[in-house]
């Protein structure tokens, strides 16, 4: 607010519109561990299935995890995994809603928790797993309009 105190933004005057956000995260591990994750051959079981459900659930629970986020009626949350290199898995989370505020935080939370779940599922095979970067790739809808992360490299 004007005095610098944290507050929830009042979105009551904003129009309800269709909104989409896509966020990504990357998990890097030893190549053998990435292969085991992709094949579903970890001691804890099918890591991708568990991480997909965890990411979806986390996106749905974002307003409970991030104090000033508005609770949103999510129309869809989709988590996709793809191998980036022999030692990396990319995670993409797309969240959609029809609401007065965007779904960037839900997409970011979904991608992050999916990555954390892969870490948990595979940590006994590789304690050197890293997560990151985690970032917003794109968003549509809202007063500020669409956003697309610039491709680098």
C-alpha positions in Angstrom: 0.0 0.0 0.0 1.0 3.7 0.1 2.8 3.1 3.4 4.7 0.0 2.1 2.7 -2.6 3.9 2.0 -5.9 2.2 -1.5 -6.3 0.9 -3.7 -8.3 -1.4 -4.4 -6.4 -4.6 -8.0 -5.5 -5.1 -9.0 -7.1 -8.4 -12.8 -6.5 -8.1 -12.8 -3.8 -10.7 -11.0 -5.9 -13.3 -12.7 -7.7 -16.1 -13.0 -11.5 -16.1 -11.0 -12.7 -19.1 -9.4 -15.9 -20.3 -5.8 -16.2 -19.1 -3.0 -18.6 -19.7 0.5 -18.9 -18.4 3.3 -21.2 -19.2 6.3 -21.7 -16.9 9.3 -23.9 -17.1 11.8 -25.6 -14.8 14.8 -27.8 -15.5 16.2 -30.7 -13.5 19.8 -31.7 -14.2 21.2 -35.0 -13.0 23.7 -37.7 -14.0 22.8 -39.2 -17.4 22.0 -42.6 -15.8 19.6 -41.0 -13.4 17.9 -39.0 -16.1 17.5 -42.3 -18.0 16.1 -44.0 -15.0 13.6 -41.2 -14.4 12.4 -41.3 -18.0 12.1 -45.1 -18.0 10.3 -45.2 -14.6 13.1 -47.3 -13.1 13.8 -45.5 -9.8 13.5 -47.3 -6.5 10.6 -45.0 -5.6 8.8 -45.8 -8.8 7.4 -43.8 -11.7 8.8 -40.4 -11.0 7.2 -38.6 -13.9 3.7 -39.7 -13.0 4.1 -38.6 -9.4 5.7 -35.3 -10.4 2.9 -34.6 -12.8 0.2 -35.1 -10.1 2.3 -33.1 -7.6 2.7 -30.2 -10.0 -1.0 -30.1 -10.8 -1.9 -30.2 -7.1 0.6 -27.5 -6.3 -0.9 -25.2 -9.0 -4.3 -25.8 -7.5 -2.9 -24.9 -4.0 -0.9 -21.8 -5.0 -3.0 -19.3 -3.0 -2.4 -21.4 0.1 1.3 -21.5 -0.5 1.9 -17.8 -1.6 0.2 -15.6 0.9 -1.0 -12.7 -1.3 -2.1 -14.7 -4.3 -5.8 -14.8 -5.1 -7.5 -18.2 -5.2 -8.3 -19.0 -8.8 -10.7 -21.4 -10.5 -8.3 -23.3 -12.7 -9.8 -24.6 -15.9 -6.7 -26.7 -16.7 -3.2 -27.5 -15.6 -0.9 -29.5 -17.8 2.6 -30.7 -17.0 4.9 -31.9 -19.7 8.3 -33.4 -19.4 10.9 -33.6 -22.1 14.6 -34.7 -22.2 16.8 -31.6 -22.9 20.1 -33.4 -22.9 21.5 -36.7 -21.6 21.6 -35.0 -18.2 18.5 -32.7 -18.2 14.7 -32.9 -18.1 12.7 -29.9 -19.0 9.3 -29.4 -17.2 6.6 -27.2 -18.7 3.5 -26.2 -16.8 0.6 -24.5 -18.5 -2.3 -23.2 -16.4 -5.5 -21.7 -17.7 -8.4 -19.9 -16.1 -11.1 -17.4 -16.7 -10.6 -14.9 -13.9 -9.8 -11.3 -12.9 -6.1 -11.9 -12.4 -3.4 -14.0 -14.1 -2.2 -17.5 -13.6 1.5 -16.9 -13.7 2.1 -17.9 -10.1 0.1 -21.1 -10.6 2.2 -22.1 -13.6 5.4 -21.3 -11.8 4.3 -23.2 -8.7 3.3 -26.2 -10.7 6.6 -26.4 -12.6 8.6 -25.9 -9.4 6.8 -28.6 -7.4 7.1 -31.0 -10.3 10.9 -30.4 -10.3 11.1 -30.8 -6.5 9.2 -34.0 -6.8 11.6 -35.4 -9.4 14.4 -34.4 -7.0 12.7 -36.3 -4.1 12.1 -39.4 -6.3 15.7 -39.5 -7.5 17.8 -38.1 -4.7 18.8 -41.6 -3.5 20.4 -42.2 -6.9 22.1 -38.7 -7.2 22.5 -36.2 -4.5 24.0 -33.7 -6.9 20.7 -33.1 -8.8 20.1 -29.4 -9.5 16.9 -27.5 -10.3 16.8 -24.4 -12.4 16.2 -22.1 -14.0 12.6 -21.7 -13.1 10.9 -19.0 -15.2 7.8 -17.7 -16.8 7.8 -18.4 -20.5 4.6 -16.8 -21.7 1.3 -15.4 -20.5 -1.9 -14.3 -22.3 -4.8 -12.2 -21.2 -5.1 -9.3 -18.7 -4.7 -5.5 -18.9 -1.0 -5.6 -19.6 -1.5 -8.0 -22.5 0.5 -10.9 -23.7 4.1 -11.7 -22.7 6.6 -14.0 -24.4 10.1 -14.6 -23.0 12.7 -13.7 -25.6 14.7 -16.7 -26.8 18.4 -16.5 -26.1 21.4 -18.4 -27.3 
